[in-house]
Short mmCIF file of C-alpha atoms in Angstrom, two decimals:
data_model
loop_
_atom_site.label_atom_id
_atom_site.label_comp_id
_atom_site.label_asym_id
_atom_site.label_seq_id
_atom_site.Cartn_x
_atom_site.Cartn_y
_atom_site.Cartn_z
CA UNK A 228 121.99 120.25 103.84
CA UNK A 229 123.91 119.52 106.67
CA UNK A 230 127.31 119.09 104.88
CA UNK A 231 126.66 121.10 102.14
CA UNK A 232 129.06 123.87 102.82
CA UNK A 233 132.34 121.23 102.73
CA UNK A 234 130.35 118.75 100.48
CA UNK A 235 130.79 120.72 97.31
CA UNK A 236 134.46 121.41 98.09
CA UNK A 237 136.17 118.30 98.69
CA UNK A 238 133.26 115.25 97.49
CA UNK A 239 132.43 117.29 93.94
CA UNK A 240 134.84 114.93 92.07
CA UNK A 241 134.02 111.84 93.91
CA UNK A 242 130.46 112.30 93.87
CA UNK A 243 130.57 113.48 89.80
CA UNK A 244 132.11 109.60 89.54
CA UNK A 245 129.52 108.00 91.08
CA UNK A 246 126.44 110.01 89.48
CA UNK A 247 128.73 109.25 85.84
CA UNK A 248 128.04 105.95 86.69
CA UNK A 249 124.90 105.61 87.80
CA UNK A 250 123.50 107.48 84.97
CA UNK A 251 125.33 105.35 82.28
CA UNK A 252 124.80 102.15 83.85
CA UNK A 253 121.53 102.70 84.73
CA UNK A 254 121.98 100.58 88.14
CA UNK A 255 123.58 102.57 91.41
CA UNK A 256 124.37 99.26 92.64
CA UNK A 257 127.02 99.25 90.08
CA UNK A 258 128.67 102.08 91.39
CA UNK A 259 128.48 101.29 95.12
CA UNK A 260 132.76 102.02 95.01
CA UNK A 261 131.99 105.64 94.05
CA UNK A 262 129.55 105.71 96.72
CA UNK A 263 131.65 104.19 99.72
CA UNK A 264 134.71 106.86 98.48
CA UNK A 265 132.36 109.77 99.26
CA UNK A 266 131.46 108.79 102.47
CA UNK A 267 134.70 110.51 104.03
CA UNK A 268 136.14 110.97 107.39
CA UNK A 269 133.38 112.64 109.77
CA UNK A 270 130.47 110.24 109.24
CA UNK A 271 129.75 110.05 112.81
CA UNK A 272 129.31 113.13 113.11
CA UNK A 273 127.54 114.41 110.32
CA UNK A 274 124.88 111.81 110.95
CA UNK A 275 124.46 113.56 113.97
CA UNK A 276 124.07 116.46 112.68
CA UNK A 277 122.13 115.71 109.55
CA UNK A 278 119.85 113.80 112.36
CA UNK A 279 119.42 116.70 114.44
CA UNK A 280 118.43 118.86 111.44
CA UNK A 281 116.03 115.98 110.46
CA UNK A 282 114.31 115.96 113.29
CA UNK A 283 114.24 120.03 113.95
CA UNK A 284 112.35 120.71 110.99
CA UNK A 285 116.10 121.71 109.18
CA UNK A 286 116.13 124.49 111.79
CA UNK A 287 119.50 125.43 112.10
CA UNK A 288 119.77 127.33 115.09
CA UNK A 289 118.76 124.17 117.30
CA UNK A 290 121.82 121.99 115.87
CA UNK A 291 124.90 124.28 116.50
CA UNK A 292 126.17 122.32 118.66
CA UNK A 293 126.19 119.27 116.46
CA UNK A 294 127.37 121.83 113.27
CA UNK A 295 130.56 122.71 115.64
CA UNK A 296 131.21 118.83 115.91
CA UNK A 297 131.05 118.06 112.14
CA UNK A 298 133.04 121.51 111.22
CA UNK A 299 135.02 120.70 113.53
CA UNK A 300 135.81 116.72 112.11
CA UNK A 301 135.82 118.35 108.73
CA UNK A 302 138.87 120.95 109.83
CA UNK A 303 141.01 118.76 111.86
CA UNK A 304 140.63 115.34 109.42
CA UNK A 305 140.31 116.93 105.76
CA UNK A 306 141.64 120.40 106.11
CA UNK A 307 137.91 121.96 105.24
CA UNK A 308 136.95 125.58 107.07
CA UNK A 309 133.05 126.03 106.57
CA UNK A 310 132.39 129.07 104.53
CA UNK A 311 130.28 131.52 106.19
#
């Protein structure tokens, strides 16, 4: 949930790979390529931030501070804005 709002913009065709995969070959490990590609350039970050929301009961009002952070990563590294 926590990169949801720039996960469907810029991973949709990267992650469409790697599900293409995994459903035909029946075996993710197979398609552990697809998988590394979507990982992108803000994973420290967002595991903060996915963390914090883990932990806070996906409260999103406690982890602003860590949302700035990952919008911010996704902005300056990838050219992403977070839709409202």
């Amino acid at each position: 949930m926590g990169a949801a709002h720039h996960y469907g913009t810029y991973c949709k065709t990267k992650n469409d790979a790697f599900m293409q995969c995994r459903i035909e070959g029946n075996d993710p490990r197979k398609c552990l390529q697809e998988g590394k590609e979507s990982k992108g350039s803000c994973n420290e970050v967002f595991t903060e931030h996915w963390t914090c929301l883990d932990y806070n009961n996906q409260e999103h009002n406690r982890c602003r501070k860590t949302q700035k952070s990952f919008d911010s990563c996704m902005n300056e590294k990838l050219n992403l804005k977070r839709d409202s």
